[in-house]
Short mmCIF file of C-alpha atoms in Angstrom, two decimals:
data_model
loop_
_atom_site.label_atom_id
_atom_site.label_comp_id
_atom_site.label_asym_id
_atom_site.label_seq_id
_atom_site.Cartn_x
_atom_site.Cartn_y
_atom_site.Cartn_z
CA MET K 2 198.22 -173.43 -210.15
CA THR K 3 200.58 -171.37 -208.04
CA ASP K 4 203.62 -170.05 -209.91
CA PHE K 5 206.42 -170.73 -207.41
CA SER K 6 208.96 -169.14 -209.75
CA THR K 7 207.14 -165.82 -209.30
CA ILE K 8 207.33 -166.17 -205.52
CA TYR K 9 211.05 -166.94 -205.88
CA LYS K 10 211.65 -163.78 -207.95
CA LEU K 11 209.75 -161.65 -205.43
CA SER K 12 211.89 -163.01 -202.59
CA ILE K 13 215.08 -162.20 -204.49
CA ILE K 14 213.88 -158.63 -205.16
CA ALA K 15 213.00 -158.22 -201.47
CA PHE K 16 216.45 -159.43 -200.43
CA ILE K 17 218.26 -157.11 -202.86
CA GLY K 18 216.17 -154.19 -201.59
CA CYS K 19 217.31 -154.64 -197.98
CA SER K 20 220.70 -154.32 -196.33
CA CYS K 21 220.52 -157.86 -194.93
CA THR K 22 223.60 -159.87 -194.05
CA CYS K 23 223.31 -163.57 -193.42
CA PRO K 24 224.20 -164.82 -189.96
CA VAL K 25 226.36 -167.53 -188.49
CA MET K 26 223.90 -168.93 -185.99
CA GLU K 27 224.25 -171.23 -183.03
CA CYS K 28 221.46 -173.78 -182.94
CA TRP K 29 220.35 -176.81 -180.93
CA PHE K 30 220.37 -180.08 -182.86
CA VAL K 31 217.63 -182.20 -181.25
CA GLN K 32 216.93 -185.84 -182.06
CA GLU K 33 215.47 -188.92 -180.42
CA LYS K 34 217.68 -191.70 -179.16
CA PRO K 35 216.80 -195.03 -180.76
CA GLY K 36 215.24 -197.49 -178.32
CA ARG K 37 216.91 -200.72 -177.31
CA GLY K 38 216.46 -203.52 -179.80
CA GLY K 39 214.92 -201.15 -182.31
CA GLY K 40 211.80 -200.76 -180.20
CA LEU K 41 210.28 -197.60 -178.79
CA THR K 42 212.32 -194.43 -179.01
CA GLY K 43 214.10 -193.22 -175.93
CA ALA K 44 214.72 -189.74 -174.58
CA THR K 45 215.73 -186.90 -176.83
CA THR K 46 219.25 -185.55 -177.02
CA GLN K 47 220.39 -182.07 -177.92
CA GLU K 48 223.77 -180.92 -179.15
CA LYS K 49 225.14 -177.51 -180.02
CA SER K 50 225.41 -176.92 -183.73
CA LEU K 51 226.49 -174.05 -185.95
CA LEU K 52 224.69 -172.88 -189.07
CA HIS K 53 226.43 -170.83 -191.76
CA ILE K 54 223.59 -169.14 -193.69
CA ARG K 55 223.91 -168.06 -197.31
CA THR K 56 221.51 -167.19 -200.13
CA ASP K 57 223.28 -168.98 -202.99
CA LYS K 58 225.73 -171.84 -203.30
CA GLN K 59 228.45 -169.64 -204.77
CA SER K 60 228.70 -167.55 -201.58
CA ASP K 61 231.78 -168.17 -199.45
CA VAL K 62 230.71 -168.67 -195.84
CA THR K 63 234.00 -169.89 -194.40
CA GLY K 64 235.33 -166.43 -193.53
CA SER K 65 238.15 -165.70 -191.13
CA GLN K 66 236.18 -166.44 -187.97
CA ARG K 67 236.93 -169.82 -186.43
CA ASP K 68 234.10 -172.05 -185.31
CA PRO K 69 233.61 -172.32 -181.52
CA SER K 70 235.66 -175.10 -179.96
CA ASP K 71 232.72 -176.45 -177.95
CA ILE K 72 230.81 -177.40 -181.15
CA ASP K 73 231.41 -180.77 -182.80
CA PRO K 74 232.68 -180.22 -186.39
CA ASN K 75 230.11 -182.82 -187.48
CA ARG K 76 227.41 -180.41 -186.29
CA VAL K 77 228.57 -177.48 -188.43
CA TYR K 78 226.24 -177.00 -191.39
CA VAL K 79 225.98 -174.72 -194.40
CA ILE K 80 222.38 -173.63 -195.09
CA THR K 81 221.51 -172.26 -198.53
CA ASP K 82 218.32 -170.19 -198.33
CA PRO K 83 217.49 -168.42 -201.62
CA SER K 84 214.40 -166.83 -200.00
CA ALA K 85 216.75 -164.93 -197.61
CA ASN K 86 214.22 -165.34 -194.80
CA LEU K 87 217.03 -166.57 -192.54
CA CYS K 88 218.96 -163.35 -193.21
CA HIS K 89 216.46 -161.18 -191.36
CA ALA K 90 218.15 -158.62 -189.11
CA SER K 91 216.55 -159.99 -185.92
CA LEU K 92 218.24 -163.35 -186.62
CA ASN K 93 221.64 -161.68 -186.91
CA PRO K 94 222.32 -159.56 -183.79
CA PRO K 95 225.60 -157.64 -183.42
CA ARG K 96 228.57 -159.70 -182.26
CA GLY K 97 228.77 -159.83 -178.47
CA SER K 98 225.02 -159.33 -177.93
CA ILE K 99 223.63 -160.95 -174.81
CA GLN K 100 220.32 -161.73 -176.47
CA LYS K 101 220.41 -164.44 -179.11
CA PRO K 102 217.80 -165.67 -181.60
CA GLN K 103 216.24 -169.03 -180.82
CA CYS K 104 217.00 -171.93 -183.13
CA GLU K 105 216.33 -175.68 -183.22
CA ILE K 106 217.01 -178.24 -185.94
CA ASN K 107 215.60 -181.78 -186.10
CA PRO K 108 215.82 -184.73 -188.49
CA PHE K 109 212.69 -184.93 -190.64
CA LEU K 110 211.02 -187.90 -192.31
CA PRO K 111 209.04 -187.06 -195.49
CA GLN K 112 205.71 -188.90 -195.66
CA PRO K 113 202.29 -188.44 -197.27
CA SER K 114 199.41 -186.94 -195.29
CA SER K 115 196.02 -188.57 -194.85
CA LEU K 116 194.17 -185.31 -194.21
CA ASN K 117 191.29 -184.79 -196.63
CA TRP K 118 192.54 -181.40 -197.80
CA VAL K 119 196.13 -182.67 -198.31
CA ALA K 120 195.79 -186.26 -199.60
CA SER K 121 195.33 -185.18 -203.24
CA LEU K 122 198.88 -183.79 -203.27
CA THR K 123 200.31 -187.33 -203.06
CA GLU K 124 197.98 -189.41 -205.22
CA SER K 125 200.85 -191.49 -206.57
CA ALA K 126 201.62 -194.60 -204.53
CA LEU K 127 205.33 -194.33 -205.33
CA SER K 128 207.66 -191.96 -203.50
CA PRO K 129 209.92 -189.97 -205.82
CA VAL K 130 213.64 -190.73 -205.87
CA TYR K 131 214.12 -187.07 -204.90
CA LEU K 132 213.14 -187.98 -201.33
CA GLN K 133 216.18 -190.26 -200.94
CA ALA K 134 218.31 -187.78 -199.00
CA ASP K 135 218.73 -186.37 -195.50
CA TRP K 136 215.88 -184.07 -194.52
CA PHE K 137 215.73 -181.58 -191.65
CA SER K 138 213.09 -179.42 -190.01
CA SER K 139 214.26 -176.17 -188.41
CA SER K 140 212.54 -173.42 -186.43
CA TYR K 141 213.88 -169.93 -185.74
CA GLN K 142 212.66 -166.99 -183.70
CA GLY K 143 214.17 -163.53 -184.03
CA LEU K 144 214.97 -161.09 -181.25
CA ASN K 145 211.91 -159.59 -179.53
CA GLN K 146 209.72 -161.96 -181.55
CA GLN K 147 210.12 -159.80 -184.64
CA ILE K 148 209.95 -162.83 -186.92
CA GLY K 149 209.39 -166.56 -186.79
CA VAL K 150 210.73 -168.87 -189.50
CA SER K 151 210.24 -172.58 -190.08
CA THR K 152 212.08 -174.47 -192.83
CA ILE K 153 212.35 -177.90 -194.40
CA SER K 154 215.80 -178.46 -195.91
CA ARG K 155 217.36 -181.26 -197.95
CA ALA K 156 220.96 -182.49 -197.95
CA PRO K 157 222.49 -185.23 -200.10
CA THR K 158 222.98 -188.24 -197.85
CA GLY K 159 225.97 -187.86 -195.56
CA THR K 160 226.73 -184.23 -196.44
CA LYS K 161 226.47 -181.08 -194.32
CA GLU K 162 225.22 -178.68 -196.99
CA HIS K 163 221.47 -178.12 -196.65
CA ASP K 164 219.21 -176.55 -199.26
CA VAL K 165 216.01 -174.92 -198.01
CA ILE K 166 213.09 -176.41 -199.96
CA LEU K 167 210.15 -174.95 -198.01
CA SER K 168 210.16 -171.87 -195.78
CA ILE K 169 207.38 -170.25 -193.72
CA THR K 170 207.61 -166.87 -192.01
CA SER K 171 205.43 -164.86 -189.66
CA ARG K 172 205.86 -161.31 -188.43
CA THR K 173 203.00 -161.49 -185.92
CA MET K 174 204.49 -163.91 -183.42
CA SER K 175 202.75 -162.08 -180.60
CA ALA K 176 199.70 -160.10 -181.76
CA LYS K 177 197.23 -158.03 -179.73
CA SER K 178 193.85 -156.60 -180.68
CA ARG K 179 190.84 -154.78 -179.23
CA LEU K 180 187.38 -156.33 -179.34
CA GLY K 181 185.52 -155.93 -182.62
CA GLU K 182 188.58 -154.99 -184.66
CA PRO K 183 189.75 -156.96 -187.72
CA VAL K 184 192.88 -159.05 -187.09
CA THR K 185 195.48 -160.27 -189.59
CA LEU K 186 197.81 -163.09 -188.53
CA ASP K 187 200.80 -163.06 -190.86
CA CYS K 188 201.94 -166.26 -192.56
CA SER K 189 203.87 -166.38 -195.83
CA PHE K 190 205.60 -169.30 -197.50
CA TRP K 191 208.28 -169.86 -200.10
CA VAL K 192 208.99 -173.01 -202.15
CA ASP K 193 212.15 -173.70 -204.11
CA PRO K 194 210.89 -173.64 -207.73
CA SER K 195 213.55 -176.14 -208.78
CA THR K 196 212.19 -178.91 -206.55
CA PRO K 197 209.97 -181.46 -208.33
CA LEU K 198 207.64 -181.32 -205.31
CA SER K 199 206.55 -177.82 -206.32
CA GLU K 200 204.73 -179.19 -209.37
CA SER K 201 202.01 -180.94 -207.35
CA GLY K 202 200.51 -177.95 -205.55
CA PHE K 203 200.20 -177.04 -201.89
CA ALA K 204 197.70 -176.90 -199.03
CA VAL K 205 197.20 -174.43 -196.16
CA GLU K 206 195.85 -175.21 -192.72
CA TRP K 207 195.11 -172.90 -189.79
CA ARG K 208 194.47 -174.39 -186.34
CA TYR K 209 193.65 -172.83 -182.99
CA GLN K 210 194.81 -174.14 -179.62
CA THR K 211 194.38 -172.99 -176.03
CA ARG K 212 194.59 -174.82 -172.71
CA GLY K 213 194.66 -178.23 -174.36
CA ASP K 214 191.63 -177.47 -176.53
CA GLY K 215 191.94 -177.11 -180.30
CA ARG K 216 189.90 -176.66 -183.45
CA LEU K 217 190.32 -176.31 -187.17
CA VAL K 218 189.89 -172.69 -188.23
CA LEU K 219 190.36 -173.03 -191.97
CA ALA K 220 191.93 -175.41 -194.51
CA TYR K 221 192.48 -174.89 -198.23
CA ASN K 222 193.76 -177.13 -201.02
CA GLY K 223 195.64 -174.98 -203.54
CA LYS K 224 195.82 -177.77 -206.11
CA LEU K 225 192.04 -178.23 -206.24
CA ASP K 226 191.26 -174.61 -205.28
CA ARG K 227 188.90 -175.87 -202.60
CA LEU K 228 188.16 -174.95 -198.99
CA ALA K 229 187.55 -177.69 -196.45
CA ASP K 230 183.90 -178.09 -195.49
CA THR K 231 184.68 -177.24 -191.87
CA HIS K 232 185.84 -173.68 -191.38
CA GLU K 233 185.18 -170.94 -188.87
CA THR K 234 182.75 -168.15 -189.69
CA GLY K 235 184.45 -164.78 -190.10
CA ALA K 236 187.87 -166.28 -190.97
CA PHE K 237 189.22 -166.11 -194.52
CA LEU K 238 192.30 -165.98 -196.76
CA ASP K 239 193.21 -163.63 -199.58
CA PHE K 240 193.32 -166.27 -202.33
CA GLU K 241 194.79 -163.95 -204.95
CA ALA K 242 197.70 -163.02 -202.66
CA LEU K 243 198.05 -166.67 -201.65
CA HIS K 244 198.63 -167.89 -205.21
CA GLU K 245 200.60 -164.89 -206.45
CA ARG K 246 202.87 -164.15 -203.47
CA GLY K 247 202.55 -167.12 -201.11
CA ASN K 248 200.67 -164.95 -198.61
CA ALA K 249 198.68 -167.39 -196.46
CA SER K 250 197.79 -164.84 -193.76
CA LEU K 251 194.61 -165.48 -191.79
CA VAL K 252 192.10 -162.63 -191.47
CA LEU K 253 189.57 -162.56 -188.63
CA GLU K 254 186.79 -160.11 -189.48
CA GLU K 255 185.90 -159.23 -185.89
CA ALA K 256 188.03 -160.02 -182.85
CA LYS K 257 186.24 -161.81 -180.02
CA VAL K 258 187.43 -162.94 -176.59
CA ARG K 259 187.33 -166.58 -177.73
CA HIS K 260 189.95 -165.77 -180.37
CA SER K 261 192.70 -165.39 -177.73
CA GLY K 262 195.14 -168.30 -177.94
CA THR K 263 197.71 -169.98 -180.17
CA TYR K 264 197.31 -170.11 -183.95
CA ILE K 265 199.31 -172.56 -186.06
CA CYS K 266 199.84 -171.96 -189.77
CA THR K 267 200.84 -175.14 -191.62
CA ILE K 268 201.91 -175.36 -195.26
CA TYR K 269 201.83 -178.77 -196.97
CA LEU K 270 203.73 -179.91 -200.02
CA PRO K 271 203.71 -183.50 -201.23
CA TYR K 272 205.43 -185.47 -198.42
CA LEU K 273 206.53 -182.26 -196.64
CA LEU K 274 205.06 -179.87 -194.11
CA ALA K 275 206.27 -176.87 -192.13
CA GLN K 276 204.43 -174.82 -189.56
CA VAL K 277 204.81 -171.70 -187.48
CA ALA K 278 202.87 -170.88 -184.29
CA MET K 279 201.88 -167.43 -183.06
CA GLU K 280 199.98 -165.96 -180.12
CA LEU K 281 196.92 -163.71 -180.30
CA GLU K 282 195.65 -161.87 -177.24
CA ILE K 283 192.37 -159.94 -177.24
CA ILE K 284 192.64 -157.04 -174.78
CA GLU K 285 189.70 -154.84 -173.90
CA PRO K 286 189.94 -152.24 -171.08
CA PRO K 287 187.03 -151.87 -168.62
CA SER K 288 184.19 -149.38 -168.69
CA LEU K 289 183.75 -147.75 -165.24
CA SER K 290 180.69 -146.37 -163.48
CA ILE K 291 180.15 -145.16 -159.88
CA HIS K 292 176.88 -145.52 -157.99
CA PRO K 293 175.17 -143.44 -156.75
CA SER K 294 175.96 -140.64 -159.13
CA PRO K 295 175.71 -137.79 -158.37
CA LEU K 296 176.43 -138.25 -154.67
CA PRO K 297 173.92 -136.83 -152.13
CA LEU K 298 174.98 -133.98 -149.85
CA ALA K 299 176.85 -135.32 -146.82
CA VAL K 300 177.13 -134.04 -143.26
CA PRO K 301 179.92 -134.77 -140.76
CA GLY K 302 179.45 -138.19 -139.15
CA GLN K 303 177.55 -139.62 -142.11
CA THR K 304 178.73 -142.77 -143.95
CA LEU K 305 178.23 -142.93 -147.70
CA ASN K 306 178.16 -146.28 -149.52
CA LEU K 307 179.77 -146.12 -152.97
CA GLN K 308 180.14 -148.83 -155.60
CA CYS K 309 182.45 -148.85 -158.62
CA GLU K 310 181.43 -151.22 -161.41
CA ALA K 311 184.02 -152.31 -164.01
CA SER K 312 182.49 -154.12 -166.97
CA GLY K 313 183.27 -155.41 -170.46
CA PHE K 314 186.98 -156.09 -169.92
CA ALA K 315 189.26 -158.95 -170.97
CA PRO K 316 191.40 -160.67 -169.94
CA LEU K 317 191.65 -161.04 -166.17
CA PRO K 318 193.07 -159.74 -163.82
CA LEU K 319 191.89 -156.26 -162.82
CA GLU K 320 192.93 -153.97 -159.94
CA LEU K 321 190.40 -151.50 -158.51
CA SER K 322 191.21 -148.74 -156.00
CA TRP K 323 189.76 -145.47 -154.69
CA GLU K 324 191.27 -141.98 -154.43
CA PHE K 325 190.10 -138.69 -152.88
CA LYS K 326 191.16 -135.26 -154.11
CA GLY K 327 190.34 -132.42 -151.73
CA ALA K 328 189.62 -128.75 -152.39
CA ASP K 329 193.34 -128.07 -151.85
CA GLY K 330 194.17 -130.21 -154.88
CA LYS K 331 195.99 -132.92 -152.90
CA SER K 332 195.15 -136.57 -153.62
CA ARG K 333 195.27 -139.53 -151.22
CA SER K 334 194.41 -143.20 -151.42
CA LEU K 335 191.23 -144.60 -149.89
CA GLY K 336 192.25 -148.23 -150.44
CA SER K 337 190.73 -150.90 -152.66
CA GLY K 338 187.40 -151.21 -150.85
CA ARG K 339 185.58 -154.55 -150.75
CA MET K 340 186.17 -156.44 -154.02
CA SER K 341 183.57 -158.74 -155.50
CA GLY K 342 184.30 -161.89 -157.48
CA HIS K 343 184.50 -161.58 -161.25
CA ARG K 344 181.55 -162.44 -163.48
CA GLN K 345 181.69 -163.47 -167.14
CA ALA K 346 179.21 -162.24 -169.74
CA TRP K 347 177.88 -164.08 -172.80
CA ASP K 348 180.57 -162.51 -175.03
CA GLY K 349 183.41 -163.69 -172.79
CA THR K 350 184.16 -160.31 -171.21
CA PHE K 351 184.33 -159.90 -167.44
CA SER K 352 182.87 -157.57 -164.83
CA GLN K 353 183.91 -156.85 -161.25
CA SER K 354 183.00 -154.27 -158.60
CA SER K 355 184.38 -152.60 -155.50
CA ARG K 356 182.37 -151.18 -152.57
CA LEU K 357 183.63 -148.29 -150.45
CA ASP K 358 182.21 -147.16 -147.10
CA LEU K 359 183.08 -143.46 -146.93
CA ASP K 360 182.89 -142.46 -143.23
CA THR K 361 183.00 -138.67 -143.01
CA SER K 362 183.59 -138.80 -139.23
CA LYS K 363 186.86 -140.76 -139.57
CA LEU K 364 188.19 -139.15 -142.73
CA ASP K 365 189.20 -135.51 -142.89
CA LEU K 366 187.27 -134.61 -146.01
CA GLY K 367 186.94 -130.89 -145.35
CA ARG K 368 184.21 -129.36 -147.45
CA GLY K 369 184.38 -132.26 -149.90
CA GLY K 370 186.20 -132.89 -153.15
CA GLU K 371 186.42 -135.53 -155.88
CA VAL K 372 186.15 -139.28 -155.26
CA THR K 373 187.74 -141.36 -158.03
CA CYS K 374 187.63 -145.06 -158.87
CA VAL K 375 190.81 -146.26 -160.60
CA ALA K 376 191.00 -149.46 -162.67
CA VAL K 377 194.43 -150.84 -163.67
CA HIS K 378 194.25 -153.36 -166.52
CA ALA K 379 196.44 -154.77 -169.31
CA GLY K 380 194.42 -152.60 -171.72
CA GLY K 381 195.29 -149.42 -169.82
CA THR K 382 194.27 -147.42 -166.75
CA ARG K 383 190.72 -146.10 -166.56
CA ARG K 384 189.17 -143.56 -164.09
CA ALA K 385 185.68 -142.50 -163.08
CA SER K 386 184.94 -139.64 -160.64
CA VAL K 387 182.06 -138.13 -158.67
CA THR K 388 181.90 -134.91 -156.65
CA LEU K 389 181.45 -135.05 -152.85
CA ASN K 390 179.97 -132.04 -151.00
CA VAL K 391 180.09 -131.93 -147.19
CA ILE K 392 177.89 -129.36 -145.41
CA GLY K 393 177.94 -128.30 -141.74
CA PHE K 394 181.57 -129.26 -141.24
CA SER K 395 183.18 -128.38 -137.88
CA SER K 396 185.99 -126.09 -139.00
CA PRO K 397 184.71 -123.32 -141.33
CA SER K 398 187.13 -121.33 -143.40
CA ILE K 399 188.12 -117.72 -142.67
CA GLU K 400 186.10 -116.51 -145.67
CA ASP K 401 182.98 -118.33 -144.44
CA SER K 402 183.43 -116.84 -140.93
CA MET K 403 183.66 -113.32 -142.33
CA ALA K 404 180.57 -113.91 -144.45
CA MET K 405 178.56 -115.21 -141.48
CA VAL K 406 179.53 -112.21 -139.27
CA GLY K 407 178.61 -109.84 -142.05
CA VAL K 408 175.21 -111.46 -142.59
CA ALA K 409 174.48 -111.44 -138.85
CA LEU K 410 175.31 -107.72 -138.54
CA VAL K 411 173.17 -106.85 -141.55
CA LEU K 412 170.18 -108.76 -140.19
CA TYR K 413 170.62 -107.22 -136.75
CA GLY K 414 170.81 -103.77 -138.30
CA LEU K 415 167.65 -104.28 -140.35
CA ILE K 416 165.71 -105.43 -137.34
CA LYS K 417 166.83 -102.42 -135.30
CA PHE K 418 166.19 -100.11 -138.20
CA VAL K 419 162.57 -101.24 -138.49
CA SER K 420 161.94 -101.09 -134.75
CA TRP K 421 163.45 -97.65 -134.34
CA SER K 422 162.21 -96.11 -137.54
CA PHE K 423 159.47 -94.48 -135.52
CA THR K 424 161.78 -92.96 -132.87
CA GLY K 425 163.20 -90.34 -135.13
CA ARG K 426 165.68 -89.74 -137.91
CA LYS K 427 168.48 -88.69 -135.59
CA THR K 428 168.30 -91.89 -133.66
CA VAL K 429 168.41 -93.97 -136.85
CA PHE K 430 171.51 -92.22 -138.18
CA CYS K 431 173.18 -92.56 -134.84
CA TYR K 432 172.58 -96.29 -134.79
CA LEU K 433 173.77 -96.80 -138.35
CA ASN K 434 177.06 -95.22 -137.38
CA LYS K 435 177.30 -97.65 -134.47
CA ILE K 436 176.73 -100.63 -136.85
CA LYS K 437 179.37 -99.33 -139.20
CA SER K 438 181.90 -98.99 -136.38
CA ARG K 439 181.08 -102.41 -134.99
CA PHE K 440 181.36 -104.09 -138.40
CA THR K 441 184.73 -102.41 -139.00
CA PHE K 442 185.95 -103.67 -135.63
CA TYR K 443 184.81 -107.26 -136.31
CA LEU K 444 186.38 -107.19 -139.74
CA PHE K 445 189.67 -106.04 -138.19
CA LEU K 446 189.56 -108.93 -135.71
CA ILE K 447 188.87 -111.48 -138.46
CA GLN K 448 191.67 -110.16 -140.68
CA SER K 449 194.11 -110.24 -137.72
CA PHE K 450 193.07 -113.80 -136.90
CA ARG K 451 193.57 -114.81 -140.54
CA ILE K 452 197.12 -113.39 -140.55
CA PHE K 453 198.16 -115.32 -137.42
CA TRP K 454 196.34 -118.45 -138.55
#
């Protein structure tokens, strides 16, 4: 049996250890209009309300600050929360802040549950007298989704002082994970140890929802210490932490694409339930490859067909583009190429490709450079590159021109040397001097041309 007094003591220690101050929070009071003649309910109404939060009933929450004039005094409530979950810093922004925490409060009707893993909590056919009061369900979300809190509170009939009986918190309101990594979705609960409902145990339920589809992930009856027969493989709870500290966090051993969606953690007490919903997104960046690789040698006027394949990514969408970096180090865009449709693999990941027709006659590619495929995705930017070499280009560099002149003179000299080797030593030396003078003259012309170029 869970010792709720231990959970209570831990919450008090946690509150004392922080520098929390409890907020005065504006909240929407939402309820359904009764239908005509006591029939079907009509539309919902919402009114501004004000919640003065405190951790014990002896705290003075009146203060010197006056309540806003646009709030009905009948909608000003005092909330006593011994767990101090409602005193989290993200629920109490500095005065004058533009951003405000989200809050909604609704009337709540206690009733037994017929679910197999909850029904044993309310075996008695008689409802306890304790339930004869006003009950409210409230949900809160801190700034930047730092925390989500859901509470069930009780107020003596006709009063405006609410006592939190059951509280659930989550600090993973928006979680992200890579494929294959373990994931922990945070969910902790607190029960007022003084309530008689705490003596009959609790139950935990985790559900998954996405795009109108839902399934039971895991359900556990703490009173009977029993898991429901239907539960998802690879999902589990830490039962020791659950009973000792109220830690009902869900652990997924290995993140898969199908795990992306909304997870709802629900805690049941006899006649009561509270739940908090959180989002999990599985993000996996693409792996890139370019074909063909390496690229064949290209000549001016030739068109090369390149394909960039992005695979194993999730979720959609993906942006693919091409870049070229020349020998001068400057980069320029080559566009997005021709994009294919996306394809989905057995594991839920996607693949997509882009084709690029690289026309060397229309693009000034010089002697070549580096062609890069760039993928922009929620998981990050990825790049893959191949080297392009262009031979026989129309505008050789000064260094190449000097080299070609030098090679031509050397070959010409060798040929003459062999043919005249039989005409005499004097003739050979005379011709070598002519080659030297001619080479010096050509070198001077090339250097002068390079300066003016």
